[in-house]
Amino acid sequence: MCGIVGYLGEGEAVDVLLEGLRRLEYRGYDSAGVALVRPGELRVVKSVGKIRDLERTLRRRGGGNGFHLGLGHTRWATHGRPSESNAHPHVAGPIALVHNGIIENYWELREELAALGYEFASDTDSEVVAKLVQRYYRGDLFEAVGEVMGRLEGSYAIAVVSREEPFVLVGARKDSPLVVGLGEGEYFLASDVPALLPYTRRVVFLENRERVLLTPQGMTVVDEKGERVKGELQEITWSVSLAERGGYKHFMLKEIFEQPRAVADTIRGYVSLAKGAVDLPVGEVLEGGIGRVMLVACGTSWHAALVGKLWMEAYAGVPVDVEIASEFRARDPVLDPKTLVVLVSQSGETADTLAALRIARGKGARTLAVCNVVGSSIAREADEVVYTHAGPEIGVASTKAFTTQLAVLYLLALAAGVRTGRVSEEGVSVCLKRLLALPGRMEEALSRDEGIATLARELYQAKDFLFLGRWLNYPIALEGALKLKEISYSHAEGYPGGEMKHGPIALVEEGLPVVVVAPRDRVYEKMVANVEEVKSRDGLVVAVVFPSDPLQGRVDRYLEVPLVEEDLTPFLTVLPLQLLAYHIADRRGCDVDQPRNLAKSVTVE
Ligand code: AGP
């Protein structure tokens, strides 16, 4: 859940490290630090807070210029509260180390080292790794890290330097991501690609249990047996500007407005316009018949999966279950080779979703990943992967990742429908035409932002909110509530409209904002009944409706979305809810892109 960076070259290491950390801040932001090495000197500066706090501390301590090797870390606390001593890099003799992940056997290792006389300055599992490297260090850092890897249980991406080897940068990983960037006469290490983009697009994603040695002479990658491996060089094609704010006040707002483009890119990538057919790279996972589909995910990706289930059942006619990844792995799921397990994850690094994937593979199920981050662990370990083409999503609140996941799941449902014979070629062609018209409608929906900002001005002080929806828009009610609570810290609950009478209606009182997602679809009349129930108890109804809908005259406020076929409504109805959450959070003065207690990719369990 932390972000790590490393640099070796001729440039100012401190500048590269700080820039990289700023770009990784989404991974965690409760403390940060850098370690800088030059012959005879190891300088470590740490600070509680965000990267800007680290920069201030660095300035107070005379800056960090004149170093060409270094490590940086931005932390999201797992073991040990946010404090300077718990912040990384951890120092052990000549060694400095940064770590992302969780060391499961750290207590045993700590006791072993303590018995040997090692002392600990922090409560972290990471410091144990640093001390262990010190223990095995006999002047060859790469070798010492190899020995340490054999002792660690759990997950880690580490970057390590030694004062004794001022031109050597070492990295290693298991179950946490680490990518090497190759520049002109310089090397980078990072948890994620955005940290590298200002410097290089040529990257190598380290595989599990691989270790990399970077020196001015070149790069060496070895596997867990110490045997040399090639390390596949990949070229990153997305641009730096895609990862920057581009004039918007927050990344989240920029990403909300990028959705028409992101959805269009995702659809175009998987549709053959000439044939009017779906062209998903799902290869063999759909071959030979599917008995059952399981969609597994967390958070917003789980909401996308809930919508995907309804499409998949309708188009493919196969039974579909949707599972929260942490629950899936907690039980003993019954799977067989006829089960297709679809892992939905923006980051491709969510620990529970990754664990679910491994369970599914272990039980012989076919696995398909729907991921946004190229080269991420889930993408690499699944049998097949379909990438969403959202581009980097920096805001912690998922927005464009969600709608692009919807696009892929819709296409997957159509592709499966063709295989099961429930959807004809003409049927697919009609659906694709509608789908291709969606980005334009999404633009239109987003153009109503001003009205939504006005409504947010009215509602931003409300303490509680209720979101109601049915069928395809029940997951959208859940998503609207999640967006609002995670970035504005307002209490919000999402419910299926039909469940209102079974409890939540007791919450309705004068002025309670109740957001009712009610496009004209097969459950519209039932949503109208929900509106009446809320109104008769003096709740303040905000309805998400089509233009000129009769409900507009019966509710307190309404948010209009353009007319669209009923099965595509989630693509549009979610947009005003994202914007409403954004404007409420912004009005409340919240840190929209980096809400408290959250991190963009949840790589801890
Ligand atoms: C939603 O806004 C959150 N960022 C969160 O629920 C997220 O969707 C969840 O952590 C899953 O992440 P993933 O898609 O990267 O696996």
PDB file of N, CA and C in Angstrom, residues 262-263 265-267 269-270 278 280-282 304 308 311-312 342-344 368-372 385-390 401-415 435 571:
ATOM      1  N   ALA A 262     -12.483   7.711 -22.230  1.00  0.00           N
ATOM      2  CA  ALA A 262     -11.988   6.422 -21.726  1.00  0.00           C
ATOM      3  C   ALA A 262     -12.903   5.277 -22.179  1.00  0.00           C
ATOM      4  N   VAL A 263     -14.206   5.518 -22.102  1.00  0.00           N
ATOM      5  CA  VAL A 263     -15.156   4.464 -22.517  1.00  0.00           C
ATOM      6  C   VAL A 263     -15.043   4.245 -24.029  1.00  0.00           C
ATOM      7  N   ASP A 265     -12.406   4.716 -25.907  1.00  0.00           N
ATOM      8  CA  ASP A 265     -11.150   3.979 -26.166  1.00  0.00           C
ATOM      9  C   ASP A 265     -11.311   2.503 -25.833  1.00  0.00           C
ATOM     10  N   THR A 266     -11.978   2.242 -24.721  1.00  0.00           N
ATOM     11  CA  THR A 266     -12.139   0.846 -24.286  1.00  0.00           C
ATOM     12  C   THR A 266     -12.991   0.075 -25.292  1.00  0.00           C
ATOM     13  N   ILE A 267     -14.094   0.703 -25.706  1.00  0.00           N
ATOM     14  CA  ILE A 267     -14.985  -0.004 -26.653  1.00  0.00           C
ATOM     15  C   ILE A 267     -14.265  -0.221 -27.986  1.00  0.00           C
ATOM     16  N   GLY A 269     -11.268  -0.498 -28.697  1.00  0.00           N
ATOM     17  CA  GLY A 269     -10.230  -1.524 -28.653  1.00  0.00           C
ATOM     18  C   GLY A 269     -10.767  -2.935 -28.842  1.00  0.00           C
ATOM     19  N   TYR A 270     -12.056  -3.131 -28.575  1.00  0.00           N
ATOM     20  CA  TYR A 270     -12.581  -4.502 -28.548  1.00  0.00           C
ATOM     21  C   TYR A 270     -13.769  -4.726 -29.479  1.00  0.00           C
ATOM     22  N   VAL A 278     -17.945  -8.282 -31.576  1.00  0.00           N
ATOM     23  CA  VAL A 278     -17.086  -8.071 -30.408  1.00  0.00           C
ATOM     24  C   VAL A 278     -15.780  -8.814 -30.660  1.00  0.00           C
ATOM     25  N   LEU A 280     -12.981  -9.402 -28.301  1.00  0.00           N
ATOM     26  CA  LEU A 280     -12.274  -9.379 -27.011  1.00  0.00           C
ATOM     27  C   LEU A 280     -11.186 -10.445 -26.993  1.00  0.00           C
ATOM     28  N   PRO A 281     -10.026 -10.127 -26.405  1.00  0.00           N
ATOM     29  CA  PRO A 281      -8.963 -11.147 -26.371  1.00  0.00           C
ATOM     30  C   PRO A 281      -9.206 -12.168 -25.260  1.00  0.00           C
ATOM     31  N   VAL A 282     -10.347 -12.860 -25.324  1.00  0.00           N
ATOM     32  CA  VAL A 282     -10.660 -13.792 -24.249  1.00  0.00           C
ATOM     33  C   VAL A 282     -10.284 -15.225 -24.601  1.00  0.00           C
ATOM     34  N   ALA A 304     -19.260  -2.611 -10.217  1.00  0.00           N
ATOM     35  CA  ALA A 304     -19.272  -2.861 -11.675  1.00  0.00           C
ATOM     36  C   ALA A 304     -19.636  -4.320 -11.931  1.00  0.00           C
ATOM     37  N   GLY A 308     -22.441  -6.123 -14.164  1.00  0.00           N
ATOM     38  CA  GLY A 308     -22.000  -7.116 -15.163  1.00  0.00           C
ATOM     39  C   GLY A 308     -22.789  -8.410 -15.049  1.00  0.00           C
ATOM     40  N   TRP A 311     -26.078  -8.185 -16.932  1.00  0.00           N
ATOM     41  CA  TRP A 311     -25.896  -8.272 -18.391  1.00  0.00           C
ATOM     42  C   TRP A 311     -25.561  -9.708 -18.807  1.00  0.00           C
ATOM     43  N   MET A 312     -24.659 -10.293 -18.042  1.00  0.00           N
ATOM     44  CA  MET A 312     -24.190 -11.639 -18.393  1.00  0.00           C
ATOM     45  C   MET A 312     -25.360 -12.639 -18.348  1.00  0.00           C
ATOM     46  N   VAL A 342     -14.054 -14.296 -13.077  1.00  0.00           N
ATOM     47  CA  VAL A 342     -13.620 -13.018 -13.645  1.00  0.00           C
ATOM     48  C   VAL A 342     -13.218 -12.093 -12.496  1.00  0.00           C
ATOM     49  N   LEU A 343     -11.959 -11.705 -12.484  1.00  0.00           N
ATOM     50  CA  LEU A 343     -11.455 -10.822 -11.441  1.00  0.00           C
ATOM     51  C   LEU A 343     -11.482  -9.400 -11.971  1.00  0.00           C
ATOM     52  N   VAL A 344     -12.215  -8.533 -11.291  1.00  0.00           N
ATOM     53  CA  VAL A 344     -12.325  -7.158 -11.776  1.00  0.00           C
ATOM     54  C   VAL A 344     -11.529  -6.253 -10.835  1.00  0.00           C
ATOM     55  N   LEU A 368     -10.159 -14.975 -15.754  1.00  0.00           N
ATOM     56  CA  LEU A 368     -10.063 -13.841 -16.676  1.00  0.00           C
ATOM     57  C   LEU A 368      -9.956 -12.573 -15.835  1.00  0.00           C
ATOM     58  N   ALA A 369      -8.967 -11.748 -16.122  1.00  0.00           N
ATOM     59  CA  ALA A 369      -8.820 -10.495 -15.375  1.00  0.00           C
ATOM     60  C   ALA A 369      -9.369  -9.339 -16.205  1.00  0.00           C
ATOM     61  N   VAL A 370     -10.072  -8.438 -15.536  1.00  0.00           N
ATOM     62  CA  VAL A 370     -10.457  -7.171 -16.156  1.00  0.00           C
ATOM     63  C   VAL A 370      -9.715  -6.101 -15.352  1.00  0.00           C
ATOM     64  N   CYS A 371      -8.640  -5.587 -15.915  1.00  0.00           N
ATOM     65  CA  CYS A 371      -7.747  -4.685 -15.165  1.00  0.00           C
ATOM     66  C   CYS A 371      -7.480  -3.429 -15.968  1.00  0.00           C
ATOM     67  N   ASN A 372      -7.058  -2.403 -15.237  1.00  0.00           N
ATOM     68  CA  ASN A 372      -6.658  -1.164 -15.925  1.00  0.00           C
ATOM     69  C   ASN A 372      -5.150  -1.018 -16.006  1.00  0.00           C
ATOM     70  N   VAL A 385      -6.389 -11.715 -19.955  1.00  0.00           N
ATOM     71  CA  VAL A 385      -6.693 -10.387 -19.403  1.00  0.00           C
ATOM     72  C   VAL A 385      -7.322  -9.508 -20.474  1.00  0.00           C
ATOM     73  N   VAL A 386      -8.339  -8.766 -20.050  1.00  0.00           N
ATOM     74  CA  VAL A 386      -8.887  -7.718 -20.910  1.00  0.00           C
ATOM     75  C   VAL A 386      -8.615  -6.410 -20.176  1.00  0.00           C
ATOM     76  N   TYR A 387      -7.867  -5.529 -20.816  1.00  0.00           N
ATOM     77  CA  TYR A 387      -7.560  -4.258 -20.173  1.00  0.00           C
ATOM     78  C   TYR A 387      -8.661  -3.240 -20.445  1.00  0.00           C
ATOM     79  N   THR A 388      -8.985  -2.481 -19.413  1.00  0.00           N
ATOM     80  CA  THR A 388      -9.815  -1.300 -19.629  1.00  0.00           C
ATOM     81  C   THR A 388      -8.834  -0.217 -20.071  1.00  0.00           C
ATOM     82  N   HIS A 389      -9.228   0.609 -20.977  1.00  0.00           N
ATOM     83  CA  HIS A 389      -8.295   1.625 -21.475  1.00  0.00           C
ATOM     84  C   HIS A 389      -8.618   2.973 -20.851  1.00  0.00           C
ATOM     85  N   ALA A 390      -8.673   2.984 -19.529  1.00  0.00           N
ATOM     86  CA  ALA A 390      -9.029   4.224 -18.839  1.00  0.00           C
ATOM     87  C   ALA A 390      -7.851   5.179 -18.758  1.00  0.00           C
ATOM     88  N   ALA A 401     -12.395   4.298 -14.042  1.00  0.00           N
ATOM     89  CA  ALA A 401     -12.147   2.851 -13.994  1.00  0.00           C
ATOM     90  C   ALA A 401     -13.487   2.118 -13.977  1.00  0.00           C
ATOM     91  N   PHE A 402     -14.463   2.674 -13.251  1.00  0.00           N
ATOM     92  CA  PHE A 402     -15.770   2.033 -13.121  1.00  0.00           C
ATOM     93  C   PHE A 402     -16.488   1.950 -14.468  1.00  0.00           C
ATOM     94  N   THR A 403     -16.596   3.072 -15.163  1.00  0.00           N
ATOM     95  CA  THR A 403     -17.369   3.034 -16.415  1.00  0.00           C
ATOM     96  C   THR A 403     -16.653   2.220 -17.501  1.00  0.00           C
ATOM     97  N   THR A 404     -15.317   2.201 -17.462  1.00  0.00           N
ATOM     98  CA  THR A 404     -14.624   1.364 -18.456  1.00  0.00           C
ATOM     99  C   THR A 404     -14.755  -0.123 -18.098  1.00  0.00           C
ATOM    100  N   GLN A 405     -14.836  -0.401 -16.801  1.00  0.00           N
ATOM    101  CA  GLN A 405     -15.103  -1.802 -16.405  1.00  0.00           C
ATOM    102  C   GLN A 405     -16.493  -2.202 -16.903  1.00  0.00           C
ATOM    103  N   LEU A 406     -17.463  -1.275 -16.762  1.00  0.00           N
ATOM    104  CA  LEU A 406     -18.809  -1.576 -17.279  1.00  0.00           C
ATOM    105  C   LEU A 406     -18.728  -1.901 -18.770  1.00  0.00           C
ATOM    106  N   ALA A 407     -17.943  -1.107 -19.510  1.00  0.00           N
ATOM    107  CA  ALA A 407     -17.857  -1.323 -20.965  1.00  0.00           C
ATOM    108  C   ALA A 407     -17.323  -2.719 -21.271  1.00  0.00           C
ATOM    109  N   VAL A 408     -16.264  -3.105 -20.558  1.00  0.00           N
ATOM    110  CA  VAL A 408     -15.686  -4.435 -20.816  1.00  0.00           C
ATOM    111  C   VAL A 408     -16.676  -5.529 -20.419  1.00  0.00           C
ATOM    112  N   LEU A 409     -17.352  -5.359 -19.288  1.00  0.00           N
ATOM    113  CA  LEU A 409     -18.281  -6.401 -18.830  1.00  0.00           C
ATOM    114  C   LEU A 409     -19.468  -6.531 -19.779  1.00  0.00           C
ATOM    115  N   TYR A 410     -19.889  -5.405 -20.336  1.00  0.00           N
ATOM    116  CA  TYR A 410     -20.989  -5.448 -21.305  1.00  0.00           C
ATOM    117  C   TYR A 410     -20.553  -6.235 -22.553  1.00  0.00           C
ATOM    118  N   LEU A 411     -19.341  -5.919 -23.029  1.00  0.00           N
ATOM    119  CA  LEU A 411     -18.820  -6.625 -24.215  1.00  0.00           C
ATOM    120  C   LEU A 411     -18.616  -8.113 -23.923  1.00  0.00           C
ATOM    121  N   LEU A 412     -18.176  -8.389 -22.710  1.00  0.00           N
ATOM    122  CA  LEU A 412     -17.969  -9.788 -22.325  1.00  0.00           C
ATOM    123  C   LEU A 412     -19.304 -10.542 -22.320  1.00  0.00           C
ATOM    124  N   ALA A 413     -20.346  -9.876 -21.824  1.00  0.00           N
ATOM    125  CA  ALA A 413     -21.671 -10.508 -21.805  1.00  0.00           C
ATOM    126  C   ALA A 413     -22.129 -10.799 -23.235  1.00  0.00           C
ATOM    127  N   LEU A 414     -21.873  -9.845 -24.140  1.00  0.00           N
ATOM    128  CA  LEU A 414     -22.260 -10.075 -25.540  1.00  0.00           C
ATOM    129  C   LEU A 414     -21.457 -11.234 -26.140  1.00  0.00           C
ATOM    130  N   ALA A 415     -20.130 -11.216 -25.878  1.00  0.00           N
ATOM    131  CA  ALA A 415     -19.277 -12.282 -26.436  1.00  0.00           C
ATOM    132  C   ALA A 415     -19.730 -13.641 -25.910  1.00  0.00           C
ATOM    133  N   LEU A 435     -23.890   1.031 -28.093  1.00  0.00           N
ATOM    134  CA  LEU A 435     -22.740   1.228 -27.210  1.00  0.00           C
ATOM    135  C   LEU A 435     -21.830   2.324 -27.756  1.00  0.00           C
ATOM    136  N   PHE A 571     -24.280   3.461 -17.279  1.00  0.00           N
ATOM    137  CA  PHE A 571     -23.187   4.298 -17.784  1.00  0.00           C
ATOM    138  C   PHE A 571     -23.486   5.783 -17.568  1.00  0.00           C
TER     139      PHE A 571
END
